[in-house]
C-alpha positions as a Markdown table, in Angstrom:
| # | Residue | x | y | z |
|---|---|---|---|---|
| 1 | Unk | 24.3 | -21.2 | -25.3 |
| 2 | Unk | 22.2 | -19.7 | -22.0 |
| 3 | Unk | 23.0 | -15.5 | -21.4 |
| 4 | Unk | 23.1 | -15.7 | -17.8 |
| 5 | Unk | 23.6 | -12.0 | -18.2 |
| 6 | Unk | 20.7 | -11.1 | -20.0 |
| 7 | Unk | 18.6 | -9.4 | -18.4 |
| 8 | Unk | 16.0 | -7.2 | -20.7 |
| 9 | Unk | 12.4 | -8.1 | -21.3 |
| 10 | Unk | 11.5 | -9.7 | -24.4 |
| 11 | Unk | 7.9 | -7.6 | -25.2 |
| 12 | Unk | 9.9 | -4.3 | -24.1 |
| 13 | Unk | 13.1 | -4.1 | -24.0 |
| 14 | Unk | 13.5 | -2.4 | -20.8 |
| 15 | Unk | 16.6 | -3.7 | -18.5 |
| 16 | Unk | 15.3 | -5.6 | -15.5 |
| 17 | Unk | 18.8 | -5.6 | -13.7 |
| 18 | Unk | 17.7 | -1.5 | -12.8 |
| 19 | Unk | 14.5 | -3.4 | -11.5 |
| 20 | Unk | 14.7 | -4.5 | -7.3 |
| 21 | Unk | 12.5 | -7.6 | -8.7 |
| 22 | Unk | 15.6 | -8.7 | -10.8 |
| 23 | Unk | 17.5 | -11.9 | -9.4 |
| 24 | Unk | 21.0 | -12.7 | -10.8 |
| 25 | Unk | 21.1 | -16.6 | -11.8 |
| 26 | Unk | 24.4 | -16.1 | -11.0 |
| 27 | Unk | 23.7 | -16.5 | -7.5 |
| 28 | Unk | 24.1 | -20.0 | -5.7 |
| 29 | Unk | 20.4 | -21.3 | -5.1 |
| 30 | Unk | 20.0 | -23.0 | -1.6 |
| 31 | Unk | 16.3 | -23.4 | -2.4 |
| 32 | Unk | 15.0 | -20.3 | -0.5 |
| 33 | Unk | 12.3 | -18.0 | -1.6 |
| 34 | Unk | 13.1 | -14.4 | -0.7 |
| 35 | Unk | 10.0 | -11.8 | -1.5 |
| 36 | Unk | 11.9 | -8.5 | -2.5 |
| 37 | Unk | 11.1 | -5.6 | -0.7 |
| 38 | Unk | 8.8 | -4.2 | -3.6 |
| 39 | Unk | 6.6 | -7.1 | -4.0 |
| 40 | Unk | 6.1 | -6.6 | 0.2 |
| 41 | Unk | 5.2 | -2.9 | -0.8 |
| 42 | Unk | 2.6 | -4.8 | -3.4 |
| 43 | Unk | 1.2 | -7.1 | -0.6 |
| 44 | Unk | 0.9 | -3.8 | 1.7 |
| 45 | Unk | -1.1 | -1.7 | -1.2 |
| 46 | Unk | -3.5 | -4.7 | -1.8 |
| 47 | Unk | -4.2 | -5.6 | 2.0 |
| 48 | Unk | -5.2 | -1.8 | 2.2 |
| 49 | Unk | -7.5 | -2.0 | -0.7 |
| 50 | Unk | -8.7 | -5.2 | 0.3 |
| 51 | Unk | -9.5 | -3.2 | 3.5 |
| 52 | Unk | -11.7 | -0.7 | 1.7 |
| 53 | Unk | -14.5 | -3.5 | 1.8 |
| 54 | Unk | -13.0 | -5.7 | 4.6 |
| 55 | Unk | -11.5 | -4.2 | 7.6 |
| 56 | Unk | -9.3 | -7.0 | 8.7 |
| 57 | Unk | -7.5 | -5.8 | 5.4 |
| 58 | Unk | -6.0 | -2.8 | 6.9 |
| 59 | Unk | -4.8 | -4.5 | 10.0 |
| 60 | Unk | -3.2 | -6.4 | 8.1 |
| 61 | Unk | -1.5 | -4.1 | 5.9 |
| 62 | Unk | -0.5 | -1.9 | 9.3 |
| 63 | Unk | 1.1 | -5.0 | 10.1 |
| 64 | Unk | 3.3 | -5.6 | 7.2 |
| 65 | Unk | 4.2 | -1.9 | 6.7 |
| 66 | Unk | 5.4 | -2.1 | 10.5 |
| 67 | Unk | 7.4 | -5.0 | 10.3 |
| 68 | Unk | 8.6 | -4.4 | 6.7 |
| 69 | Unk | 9.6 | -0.8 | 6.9 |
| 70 | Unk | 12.1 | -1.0 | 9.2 |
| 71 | Unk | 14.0 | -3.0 | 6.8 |
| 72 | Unk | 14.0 | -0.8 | 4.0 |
| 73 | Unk | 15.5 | 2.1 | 5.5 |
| 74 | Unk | 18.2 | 2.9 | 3.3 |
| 75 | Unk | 15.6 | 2.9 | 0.0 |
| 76 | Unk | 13.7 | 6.4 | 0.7 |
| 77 | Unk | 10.9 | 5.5 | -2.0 |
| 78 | Unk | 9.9 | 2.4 | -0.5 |
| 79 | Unk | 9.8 | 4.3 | 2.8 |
| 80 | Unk | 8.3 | 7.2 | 1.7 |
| 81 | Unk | 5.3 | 4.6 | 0.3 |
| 82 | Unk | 5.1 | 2.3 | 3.6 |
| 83 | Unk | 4.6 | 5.7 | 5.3 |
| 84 | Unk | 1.8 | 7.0 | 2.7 |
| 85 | Unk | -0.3 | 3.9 | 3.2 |
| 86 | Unk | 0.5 | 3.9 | 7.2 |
| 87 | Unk | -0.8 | 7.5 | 7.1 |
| 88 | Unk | -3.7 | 6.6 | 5.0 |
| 89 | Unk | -5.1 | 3.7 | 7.2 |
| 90 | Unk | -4.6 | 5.8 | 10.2 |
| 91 | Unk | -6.3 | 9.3 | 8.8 |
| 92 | Unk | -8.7 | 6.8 | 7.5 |
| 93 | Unk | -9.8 | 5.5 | 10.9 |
| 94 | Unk | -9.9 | 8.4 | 12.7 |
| 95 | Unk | -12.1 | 10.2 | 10.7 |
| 96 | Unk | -14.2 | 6.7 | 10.7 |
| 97 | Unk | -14.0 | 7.3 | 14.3 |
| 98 | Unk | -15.5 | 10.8 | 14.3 |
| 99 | Unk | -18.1 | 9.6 | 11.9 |
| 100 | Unk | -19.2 | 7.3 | 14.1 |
| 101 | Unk | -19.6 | 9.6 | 17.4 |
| 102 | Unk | -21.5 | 11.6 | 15.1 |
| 103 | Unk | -23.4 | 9.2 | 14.0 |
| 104 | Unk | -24.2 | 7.8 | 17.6 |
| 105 | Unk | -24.9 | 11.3 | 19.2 |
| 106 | Unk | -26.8 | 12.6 | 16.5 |
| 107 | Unk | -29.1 | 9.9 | 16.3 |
| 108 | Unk | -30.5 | 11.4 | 19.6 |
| 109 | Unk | -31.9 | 14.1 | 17.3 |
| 110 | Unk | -32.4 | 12.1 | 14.5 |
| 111 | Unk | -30.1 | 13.9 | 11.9 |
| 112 | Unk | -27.0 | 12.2 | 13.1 |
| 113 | Unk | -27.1 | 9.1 | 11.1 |
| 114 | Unk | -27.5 | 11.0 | 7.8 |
| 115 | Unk | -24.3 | 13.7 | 8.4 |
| 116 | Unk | -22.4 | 10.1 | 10.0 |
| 117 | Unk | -23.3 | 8.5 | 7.1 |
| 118 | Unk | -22.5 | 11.4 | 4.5 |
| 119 | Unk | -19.4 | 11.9 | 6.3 |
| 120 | Unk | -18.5 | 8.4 | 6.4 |
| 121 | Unk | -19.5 | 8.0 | 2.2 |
| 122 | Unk | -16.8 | 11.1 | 2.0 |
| 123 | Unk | -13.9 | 9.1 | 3.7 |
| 124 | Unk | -14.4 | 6.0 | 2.1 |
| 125 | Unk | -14.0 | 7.6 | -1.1 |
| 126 | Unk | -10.9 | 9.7 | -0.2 |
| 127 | Unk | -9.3 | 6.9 | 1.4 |
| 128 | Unk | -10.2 | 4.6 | -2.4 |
| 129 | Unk | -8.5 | 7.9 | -4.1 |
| 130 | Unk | -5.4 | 8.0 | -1.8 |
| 131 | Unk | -5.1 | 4.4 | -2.4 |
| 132 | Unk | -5.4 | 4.0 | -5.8 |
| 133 | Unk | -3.2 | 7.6 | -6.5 |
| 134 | Unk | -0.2 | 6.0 | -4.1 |
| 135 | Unk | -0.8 | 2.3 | -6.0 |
| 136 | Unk | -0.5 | 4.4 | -9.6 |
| 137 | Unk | 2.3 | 6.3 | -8.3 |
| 138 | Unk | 4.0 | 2.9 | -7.0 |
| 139 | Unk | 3.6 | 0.9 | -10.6 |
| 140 | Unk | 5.3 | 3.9 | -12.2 |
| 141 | Unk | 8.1 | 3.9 | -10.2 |
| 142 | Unk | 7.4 | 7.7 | -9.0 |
| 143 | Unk | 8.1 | 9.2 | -5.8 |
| 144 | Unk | 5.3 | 9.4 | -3.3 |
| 145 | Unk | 4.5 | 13.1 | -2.4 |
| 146 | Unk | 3.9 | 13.1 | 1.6 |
């Protein structure tokens, strides 16, 4: 005999019906994948780390949190995340921005390309931190402080 209704991990214990990733086999399957709105918040965290090292990574995350935040209006916490990692990517690249002026400028006197490039060290590291911090915060199901 199959317990549909089961619904607690074997290794923990824990009750994976509390869990958003939980999918009743009671449902009728029409052979459709659906990607619940915490594994989108997973895909958005990992195009923004991927986007640490590849740009194109954080364009890409922009682009799901913009289409996939609007959908999860009613859940504050995955809001509240979409909006951390929005913030991030955006803080990120306008002090990449400044960096850069700086570097440009100053490299008329020389110093400019060693404060841009200190400066530029400085972000990338705060931007890893808020990233990994919000990811962290994510996998232990904690609020996101803002």
């Amino acid at each position: 005999m199959v317990q549909e209704d089961a619904a607690f991990c074997n290794s923990c214990g824990k009750d994976l019906r509390k869990s958003n990733n939980f999918v009743s086999k009671n449902v009728e399957s029409n052979n459709s994948f659906e990607i619940s709105a915490m594994t989108w918040l997973k895909f958005t965290y990992i195009a923004h780390i991927i986007g640490i090292i590849f740009p194109l990574g954080h364009l890409v995350g922009i682009i799901l949190t913009m289409l996939k935040k609007s959908e999860s209006k009613g859940d504050t916490f995955i809001t509240d995340h979409y909006s951390y990692t929005f913030n991030t990517a955006v803080k990120g690249a306008i002090g990449f921005g400044i960096c850069m002026v700086i570097w440009v400028v100053g490299s008329i006197v020389l110093i400019g390309p060693l404060i841009g490039g200190a400066l530029m060290f400085c972000i990338w590291v705060w931007t890893i931190v808020k990233y990994v911090k919000g990811w962290m915060k994510f996998d232990n199901s904690q609020p996101i402080n803002t």
